[in-house]
XYZ file of C-alpha atoms in Angstrom:
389
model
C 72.548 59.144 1.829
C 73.380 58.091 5.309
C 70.979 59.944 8.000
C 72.122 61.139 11.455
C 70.141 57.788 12.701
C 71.832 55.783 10.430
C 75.173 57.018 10.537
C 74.890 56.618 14.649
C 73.797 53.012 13.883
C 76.433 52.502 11.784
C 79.058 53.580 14.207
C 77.205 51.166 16.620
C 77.449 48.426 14.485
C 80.986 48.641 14.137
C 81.628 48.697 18.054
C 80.310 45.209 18.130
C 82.485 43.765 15.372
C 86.050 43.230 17.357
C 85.554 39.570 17.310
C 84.139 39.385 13.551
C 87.322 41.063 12.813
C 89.751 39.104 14.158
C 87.817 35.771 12.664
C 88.503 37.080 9.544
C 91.723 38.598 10.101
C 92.322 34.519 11.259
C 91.652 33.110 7.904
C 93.473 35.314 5.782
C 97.141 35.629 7.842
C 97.144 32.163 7.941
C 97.087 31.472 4.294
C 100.307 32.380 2.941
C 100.836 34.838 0.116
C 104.407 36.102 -0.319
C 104.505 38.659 -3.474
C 105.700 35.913 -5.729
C 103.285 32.998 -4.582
C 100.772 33.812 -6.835
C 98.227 31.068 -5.605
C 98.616 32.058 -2.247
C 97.992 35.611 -3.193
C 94.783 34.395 -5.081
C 93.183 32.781 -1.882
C 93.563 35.683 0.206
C 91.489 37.736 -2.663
C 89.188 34.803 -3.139
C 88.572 34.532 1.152
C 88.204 38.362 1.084
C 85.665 37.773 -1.921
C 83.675 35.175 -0.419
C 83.533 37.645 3.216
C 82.075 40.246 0.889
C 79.241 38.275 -1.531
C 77.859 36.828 1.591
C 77.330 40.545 2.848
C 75.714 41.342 -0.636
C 78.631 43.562 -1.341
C 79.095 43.018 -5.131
C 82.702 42.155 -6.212
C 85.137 41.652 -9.047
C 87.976 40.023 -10.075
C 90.283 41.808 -12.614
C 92.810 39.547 -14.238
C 96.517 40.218 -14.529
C 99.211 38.833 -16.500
C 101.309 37.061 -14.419
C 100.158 38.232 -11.519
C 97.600 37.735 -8.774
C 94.761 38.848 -9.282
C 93.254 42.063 -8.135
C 90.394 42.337 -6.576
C 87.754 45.222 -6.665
C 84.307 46.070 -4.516
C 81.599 48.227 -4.650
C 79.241 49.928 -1.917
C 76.783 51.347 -4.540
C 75.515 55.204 -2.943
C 72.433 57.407 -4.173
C 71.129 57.245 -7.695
C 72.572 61.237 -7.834
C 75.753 61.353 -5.576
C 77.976 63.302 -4.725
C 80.652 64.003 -7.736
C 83.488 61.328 -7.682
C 83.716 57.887 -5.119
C 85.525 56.819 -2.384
C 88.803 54.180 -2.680
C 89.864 51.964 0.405
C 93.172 50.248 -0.669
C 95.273 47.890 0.550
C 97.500 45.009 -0.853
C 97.253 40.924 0.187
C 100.774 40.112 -0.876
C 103.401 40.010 1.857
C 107.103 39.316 2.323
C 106.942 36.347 3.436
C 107.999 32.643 2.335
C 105.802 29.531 1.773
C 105.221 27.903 4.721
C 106.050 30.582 7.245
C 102.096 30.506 8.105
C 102.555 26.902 8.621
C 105.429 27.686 11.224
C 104.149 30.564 13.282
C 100.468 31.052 12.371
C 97.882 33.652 13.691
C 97.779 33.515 17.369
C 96.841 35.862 20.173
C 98.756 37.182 23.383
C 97.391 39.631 25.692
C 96.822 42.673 23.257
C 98.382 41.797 20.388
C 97.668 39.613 17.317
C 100.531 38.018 15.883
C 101.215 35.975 12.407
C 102.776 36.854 9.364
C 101.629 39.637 7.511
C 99.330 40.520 10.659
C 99.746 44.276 10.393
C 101.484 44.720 6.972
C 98.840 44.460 5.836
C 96.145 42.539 6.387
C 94.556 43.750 9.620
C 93.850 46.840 6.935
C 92.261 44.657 4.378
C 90.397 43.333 7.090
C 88.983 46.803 8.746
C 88.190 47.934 4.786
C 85.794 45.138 4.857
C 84.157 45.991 7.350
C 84.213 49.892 7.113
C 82.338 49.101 3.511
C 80.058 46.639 4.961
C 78.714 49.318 7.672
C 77.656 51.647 5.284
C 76.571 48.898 2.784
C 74.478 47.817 5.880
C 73.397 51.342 6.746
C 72.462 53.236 3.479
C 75.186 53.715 1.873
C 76.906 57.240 0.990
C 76.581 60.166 -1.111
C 80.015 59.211 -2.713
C 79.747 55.928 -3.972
C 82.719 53.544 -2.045
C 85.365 51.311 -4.021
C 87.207 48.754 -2.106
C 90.623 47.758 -4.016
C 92.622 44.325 -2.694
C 95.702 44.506 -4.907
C 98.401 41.753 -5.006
C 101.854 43.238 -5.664
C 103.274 46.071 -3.661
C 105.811 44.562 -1.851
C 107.834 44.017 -4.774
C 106.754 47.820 -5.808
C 102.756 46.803 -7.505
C 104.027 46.329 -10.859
C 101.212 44.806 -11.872
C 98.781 46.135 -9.851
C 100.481 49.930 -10.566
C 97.508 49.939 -13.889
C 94.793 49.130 -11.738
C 95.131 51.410 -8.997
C 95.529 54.268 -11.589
C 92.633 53.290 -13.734
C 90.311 52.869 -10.198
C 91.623 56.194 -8.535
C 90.945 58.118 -11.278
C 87.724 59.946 -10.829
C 88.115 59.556 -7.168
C 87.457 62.095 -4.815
C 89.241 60.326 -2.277
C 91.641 57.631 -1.219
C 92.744 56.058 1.932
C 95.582 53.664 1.859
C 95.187 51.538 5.003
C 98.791 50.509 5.800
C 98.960 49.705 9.484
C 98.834 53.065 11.754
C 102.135 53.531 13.439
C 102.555 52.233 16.643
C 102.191 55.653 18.326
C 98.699 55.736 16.842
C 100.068 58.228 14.341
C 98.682 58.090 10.573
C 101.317 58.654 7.680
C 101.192 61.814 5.871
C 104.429 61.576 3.512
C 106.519 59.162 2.143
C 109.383 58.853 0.392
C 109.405 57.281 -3.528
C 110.887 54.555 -4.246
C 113.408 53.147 -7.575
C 114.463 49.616 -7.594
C 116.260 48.477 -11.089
C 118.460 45.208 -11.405
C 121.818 46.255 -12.480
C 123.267 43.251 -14.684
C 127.325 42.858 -15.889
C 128.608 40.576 -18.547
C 132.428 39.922 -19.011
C 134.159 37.047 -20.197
C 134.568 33.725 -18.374
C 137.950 31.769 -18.578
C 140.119 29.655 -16.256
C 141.306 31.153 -13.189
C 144.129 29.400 -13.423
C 145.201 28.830 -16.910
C 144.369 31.062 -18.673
C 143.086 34.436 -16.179
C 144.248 36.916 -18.391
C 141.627 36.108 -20.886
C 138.882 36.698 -18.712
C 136.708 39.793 -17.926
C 135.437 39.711 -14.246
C 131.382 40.578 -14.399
C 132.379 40.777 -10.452
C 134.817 43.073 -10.174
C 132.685 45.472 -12.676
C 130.208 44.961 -10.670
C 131.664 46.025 -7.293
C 133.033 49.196 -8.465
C 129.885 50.544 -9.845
C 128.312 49.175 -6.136
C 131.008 52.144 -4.753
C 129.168 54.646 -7.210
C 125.996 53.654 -6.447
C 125.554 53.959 -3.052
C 127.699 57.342 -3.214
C 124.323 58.276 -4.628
C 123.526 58.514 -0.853
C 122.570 62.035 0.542
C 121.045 62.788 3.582
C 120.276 65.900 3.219
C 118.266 65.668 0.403
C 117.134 62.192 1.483
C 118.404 60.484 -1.463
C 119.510 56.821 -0.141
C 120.769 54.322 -2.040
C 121.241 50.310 -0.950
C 122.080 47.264 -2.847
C 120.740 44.908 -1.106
C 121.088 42.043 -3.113
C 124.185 40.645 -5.303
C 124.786 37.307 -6.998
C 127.181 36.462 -10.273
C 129.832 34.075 -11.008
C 129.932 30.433 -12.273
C 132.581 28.751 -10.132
C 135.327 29.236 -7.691
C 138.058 29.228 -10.593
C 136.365 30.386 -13.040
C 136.437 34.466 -13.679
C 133.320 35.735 -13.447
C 131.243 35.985 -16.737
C 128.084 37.395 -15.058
C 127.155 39.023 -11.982
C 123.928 41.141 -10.888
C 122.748 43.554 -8.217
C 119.554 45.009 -6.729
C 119.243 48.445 -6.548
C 116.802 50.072 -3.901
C 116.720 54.099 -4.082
C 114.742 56.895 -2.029
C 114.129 59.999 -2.681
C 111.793 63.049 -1.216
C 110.106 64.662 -4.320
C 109.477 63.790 -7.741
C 111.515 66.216 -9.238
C 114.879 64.165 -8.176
C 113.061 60.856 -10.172
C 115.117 62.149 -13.703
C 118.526 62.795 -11.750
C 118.616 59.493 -9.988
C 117.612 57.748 -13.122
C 120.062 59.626 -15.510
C 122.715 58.820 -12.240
C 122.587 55.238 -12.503
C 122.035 54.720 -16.024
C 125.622 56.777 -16.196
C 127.047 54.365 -13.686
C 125.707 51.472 -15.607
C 127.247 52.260 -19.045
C 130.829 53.812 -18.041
C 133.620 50.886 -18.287
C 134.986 50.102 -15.036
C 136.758 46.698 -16.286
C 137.825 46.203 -20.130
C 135.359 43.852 -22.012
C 133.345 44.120 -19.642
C 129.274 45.951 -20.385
C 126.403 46.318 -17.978
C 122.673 47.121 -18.707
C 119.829 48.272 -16.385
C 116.886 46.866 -16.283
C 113.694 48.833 -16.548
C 113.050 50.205 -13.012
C 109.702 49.748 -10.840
C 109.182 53.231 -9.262
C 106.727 54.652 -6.907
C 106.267 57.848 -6.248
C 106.748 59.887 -3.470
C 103.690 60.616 -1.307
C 104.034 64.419 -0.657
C 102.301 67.083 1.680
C 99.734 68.363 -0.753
C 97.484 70.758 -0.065
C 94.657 68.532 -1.181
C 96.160 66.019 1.337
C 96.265 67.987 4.291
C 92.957 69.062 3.904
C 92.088 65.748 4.239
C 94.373 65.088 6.777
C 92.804 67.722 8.929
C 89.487 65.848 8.117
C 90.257 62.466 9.529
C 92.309 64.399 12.513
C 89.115 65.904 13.384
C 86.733 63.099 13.153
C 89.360 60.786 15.007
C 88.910 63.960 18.009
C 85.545 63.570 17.970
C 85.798 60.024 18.922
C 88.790 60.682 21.414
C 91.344 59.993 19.681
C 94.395 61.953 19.310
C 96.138 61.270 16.258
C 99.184 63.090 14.239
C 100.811 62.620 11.342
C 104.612 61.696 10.300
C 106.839 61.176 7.827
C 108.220 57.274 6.152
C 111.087 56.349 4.168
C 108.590 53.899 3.499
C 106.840 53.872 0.200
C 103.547 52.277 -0.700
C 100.869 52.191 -3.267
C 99.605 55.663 -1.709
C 101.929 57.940 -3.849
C 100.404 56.664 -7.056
C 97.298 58.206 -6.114
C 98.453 61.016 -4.796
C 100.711 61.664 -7.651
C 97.501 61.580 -10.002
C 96.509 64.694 -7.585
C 93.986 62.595 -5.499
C 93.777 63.833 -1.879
C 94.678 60.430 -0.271
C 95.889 59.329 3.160
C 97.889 56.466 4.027
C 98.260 54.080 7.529
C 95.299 54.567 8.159
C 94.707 51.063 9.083
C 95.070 49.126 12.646
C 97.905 49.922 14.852
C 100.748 47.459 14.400
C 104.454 47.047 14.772
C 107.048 45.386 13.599
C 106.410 44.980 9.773
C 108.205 42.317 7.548
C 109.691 40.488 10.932
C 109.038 37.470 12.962
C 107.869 39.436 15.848
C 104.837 41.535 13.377
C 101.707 42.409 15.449
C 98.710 44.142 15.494
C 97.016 45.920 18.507
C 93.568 44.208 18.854
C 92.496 47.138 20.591
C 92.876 49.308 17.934
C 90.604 47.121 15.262
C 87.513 49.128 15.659
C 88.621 52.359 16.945
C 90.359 52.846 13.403
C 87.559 51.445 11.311
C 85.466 54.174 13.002
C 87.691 56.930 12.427
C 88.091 56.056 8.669
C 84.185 54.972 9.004
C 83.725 58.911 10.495
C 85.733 61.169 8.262
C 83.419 59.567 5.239
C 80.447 60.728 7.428
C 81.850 64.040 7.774
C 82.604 63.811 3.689
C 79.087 63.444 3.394
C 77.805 66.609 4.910
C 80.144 69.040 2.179
């Protein structure tokens, strides 16, 4: 277990490691790994990996089907720990395209960092490291610590959703670093998330010649867009977006096939059946004769919501960031992220805990170099203060 000499060594230790940081941060924005460039993915897990076995941290590498890997760590505690270990997330995929690291990659300007994928997330991947690497250096902790680097949650982790379960459970804890707002603030709820592909068939035939044969996929398609972003209530926080639409084969040709991307949030889990049942409804009604849509199975995450577990913690980490003079809050996302399938297995667990950035999933993305160590220590701190229960 850490001792009060330790632990102020530790904290030492990670004042010193701004420039460590951003060397690493370096080498892993500039290596591109969009959700679906599964090679790209893989070399940002196996740079992390190599950061990690050269620190004597042990590591592993957990397979997935069609995936990127995941990767998992260890900081081994006390023969007789504390009940349940710690789990620092975060995810290596971004939403970017091949190449972009090519075009704009990691630079520096006055107190930001920029580069693709900077702050979401890999400026928390990076402080995770080295959070786990201070206590591997300085004793280690009465809960044993878990490091997960997953490789899917832009595109909603549904390959990664398995392993996150399977390493949370038995946790006592779990912070998600996503990148700190860019008031400073941490993120204490967030909303679920549904996305589903809505596909149409009809019938194709000759605009021309012989139109009245033909079933427009299309035009089915666009009416049950109407009815599915009436789903959209504010005051319950239910929005829905299609954000994405293709079909058709050629200019006069009507329209045997057309699709549509569905994007949904929602507040608590108890509006997860109604929004299914909703669209599934919308799906299989008949807006154009001989024409039939299907859904495909949905990726969902859940909401991350205002436990009582999680506010406890909260108050934890609000405390222990005071005690090192900073003031931090927390606020509410539309945003949803791996953190709500933790919580949702009743895991106190925070989320954006990570580096302060800005501008997530645009050009302009940056992290605050400043803010590299001060967060490490905070998360670094509230595990101290974990310790002493």
């Amino acid at each position: 277990m850490t001792s009060s000499t330790e632990a102020t060594d530790l904290m030492g230790w990670l004042d010193r490691q701004q420039s460590p940081m951003l060397d690493l941060l370096e080498r892993i924005v500039n290596i591109d790994s969009g959700s679906y460039d599964h090679e790209g993915v893989d070399a940002v897990g196996q740079a992390i990996e190599a950061h990690l076995d050269q620190r004597g941290i042990d590591t592993e590498i957990i397979p997935r089907p069609e995936a990127a890997f995941c990767l998992a760590a260890k900081v081994a505690g006390p023969e007789r720990g504390a009940k349940g270990h710690l789990l620092l997330m975060g995810h290596r995929d971004t939403v970017f395209s091949k190449g972009e690291a090519a075009r704009r990659p990691f630079r520096v300007e006055g107190e930001k960092a920029y580069g693709p994928g900077v702050a979401d997330m890999k400026c928390g991947l990076v402080m995770n490291c080295f959070v786990a690497e201070a206590f591997h250096r300085f004793g280690g902790h009465s809960h044993p610590i878990r490091l997960l680097f997953t490789s899917d949650e832009e595109i909603g982790s549904p390959s990664s959703k398995a392993v996150i379960e399977a390493m949370a459970r038995g946790a006592a804890f779990v912070f998600n670093s996503e990148p700190g707002r860019p008031n400073g603030n941490i993120v204490t709820g967030r909303k679920g998330a549904w996305f589903s592909t809505l596909e149409v068939h009809g019938i194709a035939a000759h605009s021309g010649a012989a139109h009245q044969h033909g079933a427009s996929a299309i035009r089915a398609l666009c009416r049950k867009i109407e009815a599915l972003e009436a789903l959209t209530d504010y005051e319950t926080g239910i929005t829905a977006n299609v954000g994405l639409i293709e079909g058709g084969q050629s200019a006069n040709t009507v329209p045997p096939f057309a699709k549509a991307s569905i994007d949904i949030r929602y507040r608590s889990a108890v509006d997860l059946p109604a929004i299914d049942a909703a669209v599934r409804a919308i799906a299989e009604r008949t807006d154009v004769e001989r024409t039939r849509a299907e859904v495909r199975k949905p990726v969902v995450f859940p909401p991350l919501e205002a436990t009582a577990a999680n506010q406890a913690l909260f108050a934890r980490y609000v405390a222990a960031s005071a005690d090192l003079g900073l003031a931090v809050e927390g606020e509410y996302s539309g945003g949803a992220a791996d953190s709500g399938f933790t919580s949702a297995l009743g895991i106190p667990t925070l989320c954006a805990v990570g580096p302060i950035g800005e501008r997530g999933h645009q050009p302009e993305e940056a992290v605050y170099i400043e803010s590299l160590v001060p967060r490490a220590k905070a998360v670094a701190a509230t595990i101290l203060g974990l310790g002493k229960d």
